[in-house]
Coordinates of C-alpha atoms in Angstrom, one line a residue:
G462 CA -6.4 8.2 -10.0
F463 CA -6.0 4.4 -9.6
R464 CA -9.1 4.2 -7.5
V465 CA -11.4 5.7 -10.2
P466 CA -13.3 2.4 -10.6
M467 CA -14.2 2.4 -6.9
V468 CA -15.7 5.9 -7.4
Y469 CA -17.6 4.8 -10.5
E470 CA -19.0 1.7 -8.7
A471 CA -20.2 3.8 -5.8
V472 CA -21.9 6.3 -8.2
A473 CA -23.4 3.5 -10.3
T474 CA -25.0 1.6 -7.5
G475 CA -27.4 4.5 -6.7
A476 CA -27.4 3.4 -3.1
T477 CA -28.2 7.0 -1.9
G478 CA -31.0 7.6 -4.4
L479 CA -28.8 9.8 -6.6
T480 CA -29.0 9.0 -10.3
V481 CA -26.0 9.8 -12.4
D482 CA -26.5 9.9 -16.2
E483 CA -23.0 10.2 -17.4
V484 CA -19.4 9.9 -16.1
V485 CA -16.7 11.6 -18.2
L486 CA -13.1 10.4 -17.6
Y487 CA -10.3 12.9 -18.5
D488 CA -6.6 12.1 -18.7
T489 CA -3.7 13.4 -20.6
D490 CA -2.1 9.9 -20.7
P491 CA -3.9 7.8 -23.4
T492 CA -2.7 4.4 -22.0
R493 CA -4.1 5.2 -18.5
L494 CA -7.4 6.5 -20.1
R495 CA -7.7 3.3 -22.2
V496 CA -7.1 1.0 -19.3
M497 CA -9.6 2.8 -17.0
E498 CA -12.1 2.7 -19.9
R499 CA -11.6 -1.1 -20.1
I500 CA -11.9 -1.6 -16.4
I501 CA -15.0 0.5 -16.0
G502 CA -16.6 -0.9 -19.1
E503 CA -16.2 -4.4 -17.6
L504 CA -17.5 -3.2 -14.3
A505 CA -20.5 -1.5 -15.9
H506 CA -21.8 -4.8 -17.3
T507 CA -22.3 -6.0 -13.7
L508 CA -24.2 -2.9 -12.6
P509 CA -27.8 -2.5 -14.0
G510 CA -28.5 1.1 -15.1
A511 CA -24.8 2.1 -14.8
P512 CA -24.0 5.6 -16.1
V513 CA -22.8 6.2 -19.6
L514 CA -19.0 6.3 -19.7
T515 CA -17.2 8.9 -21.9
T516 CA -13.5 9.4 -22.2
T517 CA -11.6 12.5 -23.4
D518 CA -8.2 14.1 -23.4
S519 CA -9.8 17.5 -23.6
L520 CA -10.2 19.3 -20.3
D521 CA -12.9 21.6 -21.8
V522 CA -14.9 18.7 -23.1
A523 CA -14.6 16.9 -19.8
V524 CA -16.0 19.8 -17.6
A525 CA -18.5 21.5 -19.9
D526 CA -21.9 21.6 -18.3
T527 CA -21.1 19.1 -15.6
D528 CA -22.7 19.1 -12.2
F529 CA -19.8 17.6 -10.2
V530 CA -16.1 17.4 -10.9
F531 CA -13.9 14.9 -9.1
A532 CA -10.2 16.1 -9.2
A533 CA -7.4 13.5 -8.7
V534 CA -4.2 14.8 -10.3
R535 CA -0.7 13.4 -10.2
V536 CA 1.6 15.6 -12.2
G537 CA 4.6 13.7 -13.2
G538 CA 3.0 10.3 -12.5
P539 CA 4.6 7.7 -10.2
A540 CA 8.0 8.6 -11.5
G541 CA 7.5 12.1 -10.1
R542 CA 6.8 10.7 -6.7
V543 CA 10.0 8.8 -6.8
I544 CA 11.9 12.0 -7.3
D545 CA 10.0 13.7 -4.5
E546 CA 11.0 11.0 -2.1
R547 CA 14.6 10.5 -3.3
V548 CA 15.6 14.2 -3.2
A549 CA 14.6 14.4 0.4
L550 CA 16.1 11.1 1.4
N551 CA 19.4 12.0 -0.2
L552 CA 19.6 15.0 2.1
G553 CA 18.8 12.9 5.2
L554 CA 15.2 14.0 5.4
L555 CA 11.9 12.1 5.4
G556 CA 11.0 11.0 1.9
Q557 CA 7.3 10.6 1.8
E558 CA 4.5 11.3 -0.8
T559 CA 2.5 13.9 1.0
I560 CA 4.4 14.7 4.2
G561 CA 7.5 16.8 4.5
P562 CA 9.6 18.0 1.5
G563 CA 8.0 15.4 -0.8
G564 CA 4.5 16.7 -0.1
L565 CA 5.6 20.3 -0.8
A566 CA 7.2 19.2 -4.1
Y567 CA 4.1 17.4 -5.0
A568 CA 2.0 20.5 -4.2
L569 CA 4.4 22.7 -6.2
R570 CA 3.7 20.7 -9.3
S571 CA 0.0 20.0 -8.7
I572 CA -1.2 23.5 -7.9
P573 CA -0.8 25.0 -11.4
V574 CA -2.6 22.1 -13.0
A575 CA -5.4 22.1 -10.3
R576 CA -5.9 25.8 -10.8
E577 CA -6.1 25.3 -14.6
L578 CA -8.8 22.7 -14.0
T579 CA -10.7 25.1 -11.7
D580 CA -10.4 27.9 -14.3
A581 CA -12.0 25.6 -16.8
V582 CA -14.8 24.8 -14.4
K583 CA -15.4 28.4 -13.8
R584 CA -15.7 29.1 -17.5
L585 CA -17.7 26.1 -18.6
A586 CA -19.6 24.8 -15.5
P587 CA -19.7 27.7 -13.0
N588 CA -22.4 26.0 -10.9
A589 CA -20.6 22.7 -10.6
W590 CA -19.1 21.5 -7.3
V591 CA -15.5 20.4 -7.4
I592 CA -14.6 17.6 -5.0
N593 CA -10.8 17.4 -4.7
F594 CA -8.9 14.2 -4.0
T595 CA -5.5 15.6 -5.1
N596 CA -2.9 15.5 -2.4
P597 CA -1.7 17.3 -0.4
A598 CA -5.5 17.9 -0.3
G599 CA -5.5 20.8 2.1
I600 CA -3.3 23.2 0.2
V601 CA -4.5 22.1 -3.2
T602 CA -8.1 22.6 -2.1
E603 CA -7.1 26.0 -0.8
A604 CA -5.5 26.9 -4.2
M605 CA -8.7 25.9 -6.0
R606 CA -10.9 27.7 -3.6
Q607 CA -9.1 31.0 -4.6
I608 CA -10.9 30.6 -7.9
L609 CA -14.2 28.9 -7.2
G610 CA -14.7 29.7 -3.5
E611 CA -16.9 27.4 -1.4
R612 CA -17.8 25.2 -4.4
V613 CA -14.5 23.4 -3.9
V614 CA -14.4 20.8 -1.1
G615 CA -11.6 18.5 -0.2
I616 CA -12.0 14.8 0.8
C617 CA -9.5 12.5 2.5
D618 CA -10.2 9.0 3.7
T619 CA -7.8 9.0 6.7
P620 CA -10.1 10.9 9.2
I621 CA -13.0 8.9 7.9
G622 CA -11.2 5.6 8.6
L623 CA -10.1 6.7 12.1
A624 CA -13.7 7.7 13.0
R625 CA -15.1 4.5 11.7
R626 CA -12.6 2.4 13.7
V627 CA -13.5 4.2 16.9
G628 CA -17.2 3.8 16.2
R629 CA -16.7 0.1 15.6
Q630 CA -15.0 -0.3 18.9
L631 CA -17.8 1.5 20.7
G632 CA -20.5 -0.4 18.8
V633 CA -22.0 2.7 17.3
E634 CA -22.7 3.9 13.8
L635 CA -21.3 7.3 12.9
D636 CA -24.5 8.0 10.8
D637 CA -26.6 7.7 14.0
P638 CA -28.0 11.2 14.9
S639 CA -27.0 10.5 18.5
V640 CA -23.3 10.3 17.6
E641 CA -21.2 13.5 17.3
I642 CA -17.4 13.7 16.8
D643 CA -14.9 16.5 17.5
Y644 CA -12.1 16.3 15.0
I645 CA -9.8 19.2 14.2
G646 CA -6.7 19.7 12.0
L647 CA -5.4 20.0 8.5
N648 CA -5.2 17.4 5.8
H649 CA -3.0 14.6 7.1
L650 CA -2.5 16.4 10.4
G651 CA -5.5 16.1 12.7
W652 CA -6.8 14.7 16.0
L653 CA -10.1 13.0 17.0
R654 CA -10.7 14.5 20.4
E655 CA -14.3 13.5 21.4
V656 CA -16.9 10.9 20.3
R657 CA -20.2 11.9 22.0
V658 CA -23.0 9.5 22.1
D659 CA -26.2 11.0 23.4
G660 CA -24.1 13.9 24.6
V661 CA -21.6 11.8 26.6
N662 CA -18.0 11.7 25.4
R663 CA -17.1 8.0 25.2
L664 CA -13.6 8.4 23.8
P665 CA -12.1 8.2 27.4
E666 CA -13.4 4.6 27.7
V667 CA -11.7 3.7 24.5
L668 CA -8.4 5.3 25.6
A669 CA -8.6 3.4 28.9
D670 CA -9.0 0.0 27.4
D671 CA -6.1 -1.9 25.8
N672 CA -8.5 -4.2 24.0
L673 CA -10.4 -1.4 22.4
L674 CA -7.3 0.5 21.5
D675 CA -5.9 -2.6 19.9
G676 CA -8.6 -2.4 17.3
I677 CA -7.6 1.1 16.2
E678 CA -4.7 1.3 13.8
E679 CA -3.7 4.8 14.8
A680 CA -3.4 3.9 18.5
R681 CA -1.1 1.0 17.6
L682 CA 1.0 3.3 15.4
M683 CA 1.5 6.0 18.0
G684 CA 1.5 3.8 21.1
F685 CA -1.2 3.4 23.7
D686 CA 0.7 5.4 26.3
W687 CA 1.0 8.4 24.0
V688 CA -2.7 8.6 23.0
R689 CA -3.7 8.3 26.6
Q690 CA -1.3 11.1 27.6
T691 CA -2.6 13.4 24.9
R692 CA -6.3 12.3 25.4
A693 CA -6.8 12.2 21.6
L694 CA -6.4 9.8 18.7
P695 CA -4.2 11.3 16.0
N696 CA -4.6 10.9 12.3
E697 CA -2.2 8.2 11.1
Y698 CA 0.0 10.6 9.3
L699 CA 1.0 12.1 12.7
F700 CA 3.4 9.1 12.9
Y701 CA 5.8 11.0 10.5
Y702 CA 5.8 14.1 12.8
L703 CA 6.1 12.2 16.1
F704 CA 8.6 9.7 14.9
P705 CA 10.4 11.2 11.9
D706 CA 13.8 9.6 12.5
E707 CA 12.3 6.2 12.9
A708 CA 10.2 6.6 9.8
R709 CA 13.2 7.8 7.8
R710 CA 15.4 4.9 9.0
R711 CA 12.7 2.3 8.1
I712 CA 12.3 3.9 4.6
Q713 CA 16.0 3.9 4.0
A714 CA 16.3 0.3 5.2
K715 CA 14.2 -0.9 2.3
A716 CA 15.7 -1.6 -1.1
T717 CA 13.1 0.6 -2.7
T718 CA 10.9 3.6 -1.6
R719 CA 7.2 3.3 -1.6
G720 CA 7.2 5.4 -4.8
E721 CA 9.6 3.1 -6.5
Y722 CA 7.6 0.1 -5.5
L723 CA 4.4 1.6 -6.9
L724 CA 6.1 2.8 -10.1
A725 CA 7.2 -0.7 -10.9
Q726 CA 3.8 -2.1 -9.9
Q727 CA 1.8 0.5 -11.9
S728 CA 4.1 0.1 -15.0
R729 CA 3.5 -3.6 -15.1
F730 CA -0.2 -3.2 -14.5
Y731 CA -0.8 -0.7 -17.3
R732 CA 1.4 -2.6 -19.8
T733 CA -0.6 -5.7 -19.2
A734 CA -4.1 -4.2 -18.8
V735 CA -3.9 -2.2 -22.0
D736 CA -3.3 -5.3 -24.1
D737 CA -6.5 -7.0 -25.2
T738 CA -4.7 -10.1 -26.2
C739 CA -3.1 -10.9 -22.8
C740 CA -5.5 -9.5 -20.3
A741 CA -9.0 -10.9 -20.6
S742 CA -10.2 -9.2 -17.4
P743 CA -8.5 -5.9 -16.6
L744 CA -11.1 -5.6 -13.8
N745 CA -9.8 -8.7 -12.0
L746 CA -6.2 -7.6 -12.5
W747 CA -7.0 -4.1 -11.1
R748 CA -8.6 -5.6 -8.0
T749 CA -5.6 -7.8 -7.4
V750 CA -3.2 -4.8 -7.7
L751 CA -5.4 -2.6 -5.6
R752 CA -5.5 -5.2 -2.9
D753 CA -1.7 -5.3 -2.8
R754 CA -1.5 -1.5 -2.9
E755 CA -3.8 -1.1 0.0
G756 CA -2.2 -3.9 2.1
T757 CA 1.3 -2.3 1.8
Y758 CA 0.1 1.3 2.5
M759 CA 2.3 3.0 5.2
A760 CA 4.3 -0.2 5.7
E761 CA 7.2 1.8 7.2
A762 CA 4.9 2.8 10.1
R763 CA 4.0 -0.8 11.0
E764 CA 6.0 -3.7 12.3
G765 CA 3.7 -6.4 10.8
A766 CA 1.2 -6.8 8.0
R767 CA -1.8 -4.5 7.8
R768 CA -5.0 -5.9 9.4
E769 CA -8.0 -6.7 7.2
E770 CA -10.3 -4.4 9.1
D771 CA -7.9 -1.5 8.7
I772 CA -7.7 -2.0 4.9
A773 CA -11.4 -1.6 4.7
G774 CA -11.6 1.3 7.1
G775 CA -11.5 4.3 4.7
G776 CA -14.0 4.6 1.8
Y777 CA -13.8 8.1 0.5
Q778 CA -15.8 7.1 -2.6
E779 CA -18.8 6.5 -0.3
V780 CA -18.3 9.8 1.4
A781 CA -18.0 11.5 -2.0
L782 CA -21.3 9.9 -3.1
R783 CA -23.1 11.0 0.1
L784 CA -21.7 14.5 -0.4
M785 CA -23.0 14.6 -4.0
T786 CA -26.4 13.3 -2.9
A787 CA -26.9 15.9 -0.1
L788 CA -25.8 18.8 -2.4
A789 CA -28.0 17.6 -5.3
L790 CA -31.1 16.2 -3.6
G791 CA -31.1 17.7 -0.1
G792 CA -31.4 15.9 3.2
S793 CA -28.6 16.3 5.7
E794 CA -25.2 14.4 5.9
R795 CA -22.4 14.7 8.4
M796 CA -18.8 14.1 7.4
I797 CA -15.3 15.3 7.9
L798 CA -14.2 17.5 5.0
D799 CA -11.5 20.0 4.0
V800 CA -13.2 23.4 4.0
G801 CA -12.5 27.1 4.7
N802 CA -11.9 28.1 8.3
G803 CA -14.7 30.7 8.2
L804 CA -18.2 29.8 9.5
D805 CA -21.5 31.0 8.2
D806 CA -22.0 33.4 11.1
G807 CA -18.7 35.2 10.4
T808 CA -16.7 33.5 13.2
R809 CA -13.8 31.1 12.7
I810 CA -13.5 27.4 13.5
V811 CA -10.0 28.1 14.7
P812 CA -10.0 31.7 15.8
E813 CA -6.2 32.0 15.5
L814 CA -6.2 31.0 11.7
P815 CA -7.4 33.0 8.7
D816 CA -10.9 32.6 7.3
D817 CA -9.7 31.3 4.0
M818 CA -7.3 28.8 5.3
V819 CA -8.5 25.2 4.6
V820 CA -9.0 23.1 7.7
E821 CA -10.3 19.5 8.2
V822 CA -13.4 19.4 10.4
P823 CA -16.8 17.9 10.8
C824 CA -19.4 19.4 8.4
V825 CA -23.1 19.2 7.8
V826 CA -24.0 19.0 4.1
D827 CA -27.4 19.8 2.5
R828 CA -28.8 21.4 -0.6
D829 CA -27.7 24.8 0.6
G830 CA -24.0 23.8 0.7
V831 CA -21.3 22.6 3.1
H832 CA -21.5 24.0 6.6
P833 CA -18.5 23.5 8.8
Q834 CA -19.3 22.9 12.5
A835 CA -17.8 24.6 15.5
V836 CA -15.3 22.5 17.5
G837 CA -13.7 22.9 20.9
P838 CA -10.6 25.1 21.5
V839 CA -7.4 23.8 19.8
A840 CA -4.6 22.8 22.2
L841 CA -1.5 25.0 21.9
D842 CA 0.7 22.1 20.6
Q843 CA -1.9 21.2 18.0
L844 CA -2.3 24.9 16.9
G845 CA 1.5 25.4 16.7
L846 CA 2.0 22.4 14.4
M847 CA -1.0 23.4 12.3
A848 CA 0.3 27.0 12.0
R849 CA 3.8 26.0 11.1
L850 CA 2.7 23.5 8.4
R851 CA 0.2 25.8 6.8
A852 CA 2.7 28.7 6.8
S853 CA 5.1 26.4 4.9
E854 CA 2.4 25.3 2.5
R855 CA 1.2 28.8 1.9
K856 CA 4.7 29.8 0.8
I857 CA 4.6 26.9 -1.6
L858 CA 1.2 28.1 -2.9
E859 CA 2.6 31.5 -3.5
A860 CA 5.6 30.0 -5.4
A861 CA 3.3 27.9 -7.5
V862 CA 1.0 30.8 -8.5
T863 CA 3.7 33.5 -9.0
G864 CA 6.8 31.6 -9.9
N865 CA 8.6 33.2 -7.0
E866 CA 11.5 30.8 -6.2
G867 CA 12.3 32.7 -3.0
A868 CA 8.9 31.8 -1.7
A869 CA 9.5 28.1 -2.4
W870 CA 12.9 28.4 -0.5
E871 CA 11.0 29.8 2.5
G872 CA 8.3 27.2 2.2
F873 CA 10.7 24.2 2.3
S874 CA 12.9 25.8 4.9
I875 CA 10.2 26.5 7.5
H876 CA 8.5 23.1 7.2
P877 CA 8.6 21.4 10.6
L878 CA 10.4 18.4 9.1
V879 CA 13.1 20.5 7.4
D880 CA 13.6 23.5 9.7
S881 CA 16.7 24.7 7.9
P882 CA 17.3 27.4 5.2
V883 CA 20.4 25.5 4.1
L884 CA 18.4 22.3 3.5
G885 CA 15.5 24.3 2.1
R886 CA 17.8 25.7 -0.6
Q887 CA 19.2 22.3 -1.4
L888 CA 15.6 20.9 -1.7
V889 CA 14.6 23.6 -4.2
D890 CA 17.7 23.0 -6.3
G891 CA 17.2 19.2 -6.1
Y892 CA 13.6 19.4 -7.3
K893 CA 14.5 21.9 -10.0
R894 CA 17.0 19.3 -11.3
G895 CA 14.6 16.4 -11.0
H896 CA 11.3 18.0 -12.2
P897 CA 11.1 19.9 -15.5
E898 CA 7.8 21.4 -14.3
V899 CA 9.5 23.0 -11.3
A900 CA 12.5 24.2 -13.4
A901 CA 10.1 25.8 -15.9
L902 CA 8.1 27.4 -13.1
F903 CA 11.1 29.2 -11.8
A904 CA 12.7 29.9 -15.2

């Protein structure tokens, strides 16, 4: 992915005490691979003791005998994202990368490739941990866990960013042992419900104070009155479920979709950065483009420019490093991860959902593995939305694995942001026309 240099830098600094000897970059696109090699090569010169960098277009070479695999896959590239968005928008539906029909189409293309990667890991590095960044992270992680089980963990920076913003407003560090959080949901569909400091839930004082809420991007997106009414802070992607018509209107009001904007940006970037003669510092160019990319993220959900503190609020590369360190060296780390619903004692985090369904919850990580933590009961409205979304995604998973077009039709039709067999059929047909991978899957 485009943020690979951030991950490399986090690994290379060795801030957690973990020493990484070698990083192998794998890509099927030689231009992207060459550009990332140039950027990271330049970055490595500024980092004493940086890991050796190797590049390859062979999946088997990339994963053989590795300890950790970071998976960030975008089948079809930015152009595929444009199709995902436009097919939905042309039917009067939300056109977004990971939410709604676009997210299902993205999953339909990504799952076969993600499973191919996982099969290679099982053959060539069966003891490796796979850390999945590929969106939609919940269902893609679930597809990979069918092959490698608990050794696949999903990471997303949105719950991390939310928790950090709340901690900042309370003046507490999330790493402090006295701080505990209650967060429950699926990837891009979750709620922060408690922040306990020394056993006392301090989220109510945040919800009661306009000044504190103003420092939390998610509260500004959803509205102060709404978060007070629900007594929880939702993941920023809940904006698309709570205000789908407004989101669609704002997207359609722009000359280009987010995907079209990024396609043009990325095309210019890679054309320039691959050319040694006209780009002396691809690292500086990458930083400029990344800054613009982060600043315009979810622009349709905001009325103004994104605040500086919100841009810096995520940091999944740091969480990935802490996760790796705890698994490799021991110690104990707490973080929000995408993991199976089943607990070590045989119970379920969300009793109403299956054991193998991937949920996004607080976890403790140590050398023995990733241990999901129990959370409070899930409110009926939260449970209903989680169940509807995952029922839809599981049909898409079935379609991606078996080639059953009928399952895809069901998956699109029952999604909360579609809710129509007629539109579901039109979506399947539209994505078959737009994506050769989807057409081949159902041939």
